[in-house]
Amino acid sequence: MWVQLRCGLEPKTLAALAVVLVAAAVFAGMHFWSARPEGVRAPDMVAEAVHAPAPDEDPEPGGGRPEPSPGPAAGPGGQIVVDVSGKVRDPGLRRLPSGSRVDDALTAAGGARPGTDLAGLNRARVLMDGEQIVVGAPQAPAPGPGVGGPAAEGGGPVSLNSATAEQLETLPGVGPVLAQHIVDYRTRHGGFRSVDELREVNGIGDRRFADLQPRVRP
């Protein structure tokens, strides 16, 4: 009434002014309430992390840490590499699971060629890493105890197709390098079909061939 008498306002204008003042007061109160500081609660996962095992703790009561599981292995001891040559459909190096046998190597090389005589080949023998399998060639006689090789005693001729590099080194004039050349030649050509093919081996001339001819066989 004092404002109305003082300012000469009508009742309707005074009522409208009162509504505006009340609305402004309510808005100011809401703004003040929303701007007040609030406490921050730590996330739950922090509490769970406290119970996680530390790097130096043993997660198992038994003691040691669990070892990572090994990846899939090709065999009990990994893989072996063998050289399959001679009368097979696909000669060359073959990677096989450890514990494989000669018959597995033949299968990996595509099998023996038709008409190949496998009588002297023990297909049940367990293979060793790095060995060579010559298919369809006569087997060299095994040296006896304390004997350096088939030619050490002047016995039978050495088989070019089945003799090892060490056995070839027992031949006159054949050292480690030349023995390896002979092994490489028979691997590339699937074995020696005749003694005359020795002439095609790198390092064997006419004179050396004449010395070797009576002491070797295919």
mmCIF file of C-alpha atoms in Angstrom:
data_model
loop_
_atom_site.group_PDB
_atom_site.id
_atom_site.type_symbol
_atom_site.label_atom_id
_atom_site.label_comp_id
_atom_site.label_asym_id
_atom_site.label_seq_id
_atom_site.Cartn_x
_atom_site.Cartn_y
_atom_site.Cartn_z
ATOM 1 C CA MET A 1 0.000 0.000 0.000
ATOM 2 C CA TRP A 2 2.916 2.285 0.740
ATOM 3 C CA VAL A 3 4.402 1.684 -2.710
ATOM 4 C CA GLN A 4 1.004 2.190 -4.296
ATOM 5 C CA LEU A 5 0.410 5.484 -2.440
ATOM 6 C CA ARG A 6 4.044 6.615 -2.928
ATOM 7 C CA CYS A 7 4.417 5.786 -6.613
ATOM 8 C CA GLY A 8 0.796 6.113 -7.642
ATOM 9 C CA LEU A 9 0.651 2.576 -9.072
ATOM 10 C CA GLU A 10 -2.539 0.782 -9.839
ATOM 11 C CA PRO A 11 -3.296 -2.546 -8.125
ATOM 12 C CA LYS A 12 -2.773 -4.550 -11.344
ATOM 13 C CA THR A 13 0.622 -2.980 -11.977
ATOM 14 C CA LEU A 14 1.657 -3.585 -8.399
ATOM 15 C CA ALA A 15 0.622 -7.241 -8.622
ATOM 16 C CA ALA A 16 2.633 -7.726 -11.808
ATOM 17 C CA LEU A 17 5.683 -6.141 -10.191
ATOM 18 C CA ALA A 18 5.340 -8.483 -7.220
ATOM 19 C CA VAL A 19 5.243 -11.539 -9.491
ATOM 20 C CA VAL A 20 8.392 -10.409 -11.273
ATOM 21 C CA LEU A 21 10.222 -9.918 -7.991
ATOM 22 C CA VAL A 22 9.181 -13.353 -6.705
ATOM 23 C CA ALA A 23 10.290 -15.020 -9.963
ATOM 24 C CA ALA A 24 13.659 -13.247 -9.806
ATOM 25 C CA ALA A 25 14.139 -14.405 -6.217
ATOM 26 C CA VAL A 26 13.320 -18.016 -7.126
ATOM 27 C CA PHE A 27 15.745 -17.942 -10.101
ATOM 28 C CA ALA A 28 18.526 -16.496 -7.955
ATOM 29 C CA GLY A 29 17.980 -19.193 -5.334
ATOM 30 C CA MET A 30 18.129 -22.012 -7.913
ATOM 31 C CA HIS A 31 21.317 -20.591 -9.449
ATOM 32 C CA PHE A 32 22.960 -20.397 -6.037
ATOM 33 C CA TRP A 33 21.931 -23.983 -5.193
ATOM 34 C CA SER A 34 23.287 -25.447 -8.436
ATOM 35 C CA ALA A 35 26.628 -23.641 -8.079
ATOM 36 C CA ARG A 36 27.393 -24.966 -4.605
ATOM 37 C CA PRO A 37 30.518 -27.275 -4.298
ATOM 38 C CA GLU A 38 29.910 -31.033 -4.094
ATOM 39 C CA GLY A 39 32.166 -33.881 -2.908
ATOM 40 C CA VAL A 40 33.593 -36.316 -5.490
ATOM 41 C CA ARG A 41 33.246 -40.074 -4.824
ATOM 42 C CA ALA A 42 36.093 -42.331 -5.882
ATOM 43 C CA PRO A 43 35.149 -44.905 -8.547
ATOM 44 C CA ASP A 44 34.588 -48.503 -7.411
ATOM 45 C CA MET A 45 37.294 -49.972 -9.643
ATOM 46 C CA VAL A 46 40.001 -48.302 -7.517
ATOM 47 C CA ALA A 47 38.974 -50.419 -4.562
ATOM 48 C CA GLU A 48 39.088 -53.562 -6.708
ATOM 49 C CA ALA A 49 42.571 -52.756 -7.945
ATOM 50 C CA VAL A 50 43.865 -52.852 -4.371
ATOM 51 C CA HIS A 51 43.111 -56.570 -4.214
ATOM 52 C CA ALA A 52 44.815 -57.403 -7.538
ATOM 53 C CA PRO A 53 48.026 -59.447 -7.065
ATOM 54 C CA ALA A 54 51.196 -57.399 -7.135
ATOM 55 C CA PRO A 55 53.859 -58.269 -9.754
ATOM 56 C CA ASP A 56 56.033 -59.960 -7.122
ATOM 57 C CA GLU A 57 53.221 -61.941 -5.492
ATOM 58 C CA ASP A 58 52.485 -65.553 -6.270
ATOM 59 C CA PRO A 59 48.901 -65.812 -7.564
ATOM 60 C CA GLU A 60 48.815 -69.504 -6.634
ATOM 61 C CA PRO A 61 49.239 -70.881 -3.130
ATOM 62 C CA GLY A 62 51.555 -73.576 -4.465
ATOM 63 C CA GLY A 63 54.501 -71.186 -4.877
ATOM 64 C CA GLY A 64 55.814 -70.563 -8.421
ATOM 65 C CA ARG A 65 54.246 -68.470 -11.110
ATOM 66 C CA PRO A 66 52.308 -70.253 -13.826
ATOM 67 C CA GLU A 67 54.432 -70.620 -16.923
ATOM 68 C CA PRO A 68 52.958 -69.404 -20.238
ATOM 69 C CA SER A 69 51.603 -72.262 -22.293
ATOM 70 C CA PRO A 70 53.895 -73.119 -25.213
ATOM 71 C CA GLY A 71 52.693 -72.611 -28.763
ATOM 72 C CA PRO A 72 51.658 -75.533 -30.937
ATOM 73 C CA ALA A 73 54.633 -77.724 -31.843
ATOM 74 C CA ALA A 74 54.950 -79.821 -34.944
ATOM 75 C CA GLY A 75 56.114 -82.847 -32.964
ATOM 76 C CA PRO A 76 57.544 -83.985 -29.624
ATOM 77 C CA GLY A 77 60.871 -82.253 -30.278
ATOM 78 C CA GLY A 78 60.014 -79.754 -33.008
ATOM 79 C CA GLN A 79 61.057 -80.381 -36.603
ATOM 80 C CA ILE A 80 63.877 -82.071 -38.493
ATOM 81 C CA VAL A 81 65.201 -81.390 -41.984
ATOM 82 C CA VAL A 82 66.147 -84.303 -44.249
ATOM 83 C CA ASP A 83 67.331 -84.505 -47.847
ATOM 84 C CA VAL A 84 65.354 -86.956 -49.985
ATOM 85 C CA SER A 85 67.061 -87.763 -53.302
ATOM 86 C CA GLY A 86 67.225 -90.530 -55.833
ATOM 87 C CA LYS A 87 64.252 -92.083 -57.569
ATOM 88 C CA VAL A 88 61.424 -90.066 -56.025
ATOM 89 C CA ARG A 89 58.878 -87.845 -57.738
ATOM 90 C CA ASP A 90 59.859 -84.639 -55.926
ATOM 91 C CA PRO A 91 63.410 -84.799 -54.487
ATOM 92 C CA GLY A 92 64.737 -82.100 -52.193
ATOM 93 C CA LEU A 93 64.753 -80.926 -48.597
ATOM 94 C CA ARG A 94 61.778 -81.869 -46.458
ATOM 95 C CA ARG A 95 60.802 -80.560 -43.004
ATOM 96 C CA LEU A 96 59.142 -83.258 -40.922
ATOM 97 C CA PRO A 97 58.027 -83.602 -37.304
ATOM 98 C CA SER A 98 60.624 -85.042 -34.970
ATOM 99 C CA GLY A 99 60.216 -88.790 -34.710
ATOM 100 C CA SER A 100 59.232 -89.244 -38.364
ATOM 101 C CA ARG A 101 60.342 -92.346 -40.212
ATOM 102 C CA VAL A 102 61.816 -92.989 -43.650
ATOM 103 C CA ASP A 103 58.372 -93.838 -44.991
ATOM 104 C CA ASP A 104 57.139 -90.361 -43.955
ATOM 105 C CA ALA A 105 59.989 -88.770 -45.909
ATOM 106 C CA LEU A 106 59.090 -90.837 -48.995
ATOM 107 C CA THR A 107 55.483 -89.676 -48.740
ATOM 108 C CA ALA A 108 56.572 -86.048 -48.389
ATOM 109 C CA ALA A 109 58.709 -86.400 -51.543
ATOM 110 C CA GLY A 110 55.764 -87.665 -53.578
ATOM 111 C CA GLY A 111 56.613 -91.355 -53.263
ATOM 112 C CA ALA A 112 59.088 -93.521 -55.169
ATOM 113 C CA ARG A 113 59.027 -93.652 -58.954
ATOM 114 C CA PRO A 114 57.353 -96.687 -60.552
ATOM 115 C CA GLY A 115 59.611 -99.701 -60.684
ATOM 116 C CA THR A 116 61.988 -98.479 -57.968
ATOM 117 C CA ASP A 117 63.440 -101.254 -55.843
ATOM 118 C CA LEU A 118 62.949 -100.395 -52.147
ATOM 119 C CA ALA A 119 64.174 -103.724 -50.816
ATOM 120 C CA GLY A 120 67.355 -102.247 -49.344
ATOM 121 C CA LEU A 121 65.584 -99.296 -47.727
ATOM 122 C CA ASN A 122 64.394 -99.611 -44.135
ATOM 123 C CA ARG A 123 61.222 -97.531 -44.278
ATOM 124 C CA ALA A 124 60.528 -98.037 -40.565
ATOM 125 C CA ARG A 125 63.773 -96.389 -39.441
ATOM 126 C CA VAL A 126 63.429 -93.210 -37.354
ATOM 127 C CA LEU A 127 64.969 -90.202 -39.089
ATOM 128 C CA MET A 128 67.601 -87.874 -37.655
ATOM 129 C CA ASP A 129 68.014 -84.186 -38.418
ATOM 130 C CA GLY A 130 70.339 -83.446 -41.348
ATOM 131 C CA GLU A 131 70.512 -86.908 -42.867
ATOM 132 C CA GLN A 132 70.136 -87.809 -46.540
ATOM 133 C CA ILE A 133 67.890 -90.536 -47.918
ATOM 134 C CA VAL A 134 68.863 -91.872 -51.343
ATOM 135 C CA VAL A 135 66.011 -93.876 -52.848
ATOM 136 C CA GLY A 136 66.630 -96.645 -55.360
ATOM 137 C CA ALA A 137 70.435 -96.733 -54.979
ATOM 138 C CA PRO A 138 72.457 -99.650 -53.604
ATOM 139 C CA GLN A 139 73.346 -99.159 -49.973
ATOM 140 C CA ALA A 140 77.011 -98.761 -49.079
ATOM 141 C CA PRO A 141 78.372 -101.389 -46.679
ATOM 142 C CA ALA A 142 78.624 -100.060 -43.141
ATOM 143 C CA PRO A 143 82.210 -99.667 -41.869
ATOM 144 C CA GLY A 144 83.248 -101.937 -39.062
ATOM 145 C CA PRO A 145 84.458 -100.753 -35.647
ATOM 146 C CA GLY A 146 87.596 -98.641 -35.829
ATOM 147 C CA VAL A 147 87.489 -98.519 -39.622
ATOM 148 C CA GLY A 148 87.482 -95.110 -41.268
ATOM 149 C CA GLY A 149 85.348 -96.145 -44.226
ATOM 150 C CA PRO A 150 84.733 -98.775 -46.901
ATOM 151 C CA ALA A 151 87.902 -97.856 -48.765
ATOM 152 C CA ALA A 152 90.108 -97.759 -45.665
ATOM 153 C CA GLU A 153 90.964 -101.446 -45.885
ATOM 154 C CA GLY A 154 90.968 -101.631 -49.668
ATOM 155 C CA GLY A 155 87.647 -103.488 -49.584
ATOM 156 C CA GLY A 156 84.732 -103.130 -51.972
ATOM 157 C CA PRO A 157 84.145 -99.966 -53.992
ATOM 158 C CA VAL A 158 82.428 -96.985 -52.396
ATOM 159 C CA SER A 159 78.853 -96.258 -53.490
ATOM 160 C CA LEU A 160 78.577 -92.753 -54.920
ATOM 161 C CA ASN A 161 74.847 -92.704 -54.194
ATOM 162 C CA SER A 162 74.842 -93.701 -50.543
ATOM 163 C CA ALA A 163 78.268 -92.929 -49.099
ATOM 164 C CA THR A 164 78.515 -90.075 -46.661
ATOM 165 C CA ALA A 165 80.890 -87.164 -47.175
ATOM 166 C CA GLU A 166 83.238 -88.678 -44.575
ATOM 167 C CA GLN A 167 83.296 -91.996 -46.448
ATOM 168 C CA LEU A 168 84.021 -90.238 -49.736
ATOM 169 C CA GLU A 169 86.993 -88.509 -48.111
ATOM 170 C CA THR A 170 88.660 -91.931 -47.696
ATOM 171 C CA LEU A 171 89.092 -92.078 -51.473
ATOM 172 C CA PRO A 172 92.467 -91.002 -52.892
ATOM 173 C CA GLY A 173 92.645 -87.296 -53.694
ATOM 174 C CA VAL A 174 89.200 -86.533 -52.220
ATOM 175 C CA GLY A 175 89.099 -83.916 -49.494
ATOM 176 C CA PRO A 176 86.156 -82.270 -47.674
ATOM 177 C CA VAL A 177 85.474 -79.806 -50.513
ATOM 178 C CA LEU A 178 85.476 -82.388 -53.293
ATOM 179 C CA ALA A 179 83.407 -84.810 -51.192
ATOM 180 C CA GLN A 180 80.799 -82.092 -50.748
ATOM 181 C CA HIS A 181 80.805 -81.448 -54.520
ATOM 182 C CA ILE A 182 80.014 -85.135 -55.092
ATOM 183 C CA VAL A 183 77.168 -85.038 -52.554
ATOM 184 C CA ASP A 184 75.765 -81.850 -54.098
ATOM 185 C CA TYR A 185 75.869 -83.360 -57.599
ATOM 186 C CA ARG A 186 73.937 -86.484 -56.657
ATOM 187 C CA THR A 187 71.386 -84.358 -54.785
ATOM 188 C CA ARG A 188 70.729 -82.151 -57.820
ATOM 189 C CA HIS A 189 70.604 -85.022 -60.323
ATOM 190 C CA GLY A 190 68.858 -87.658 -58.221
ATOM 191 C CA GLY A 191 71.938 -89.848 -57.862
ATOM 192 C CA PHE A 192 74.662 -91.275 -60.101
ATOM 193 C CA ARG A 193 73.523 -93.572 -62.895
ATOM 194 C CA SER A 194 77.097 -94.502 -63.830
ATOM 195 C CA VAL A 195 80.637 -93.917 -62.610
ATOM 196 C CA ASP A 196 81.354 -91.847 -65.748
ATOM 197 C CA GLU A 197 79.164 -89.063 -64.340
ATOM 198 C CA LEU A 198 82.007 -88.312 -61.910
ATOM 199 C CA ARG A 199 83.633 -86.387 -64.787
ATOM 200 C CA GLU A 200 80.843 -83.817 -64.502
ATOM 201 C CA VAL A 201 81.564 -83.087 -60.843
ATOM 202 C CA ASN A 202 83.404 -79.839 -60.253
ATOM 203 C CA GLY A 203 87.037 -80.535 -59.329
ATOM 204 C CA ILE A 204 87.416 -83.975 -60.949
ATOM 205 C CA GLY A 205 89.684 -84.051 -63.979
ATOM 206 C CA ASP A 206 90.853 -86.936 -66.131
ATOM 207 C CA ARG A 207 93.736 -87.874 -63.854
ATOM 208 C CA ARG A 208 91.665 -87.871 -60.677
ATOM 209 C CA PHE A 209 88.862 -89.751 -62.416
ATOM 210 C CA ALA A 210 91.343 -92.461 -63.447
ATOM 211 C CA ASP A 211 92.338 -92.876 -59.786
ATOM 212 C CA LEU A 212 88.737 -93.005 -58.563
ATOM 213 C CA GLN A 213 87.125 -95.149 -61.269
ATOM 214 C CA PRO A 214 88.202 -98.577 -59.936
ATOM 215 C CA ARG A 215 87.334 -97.609 -56.337
ATOM 216 C CA VAL A 216 83.747 -96.391 -56.733
ATOM 217 C CA ARG A 217 80.405 -97.617 -58.029
ATOM 218 C CA PRO A 218 77.024 -95.890 -58.632
#
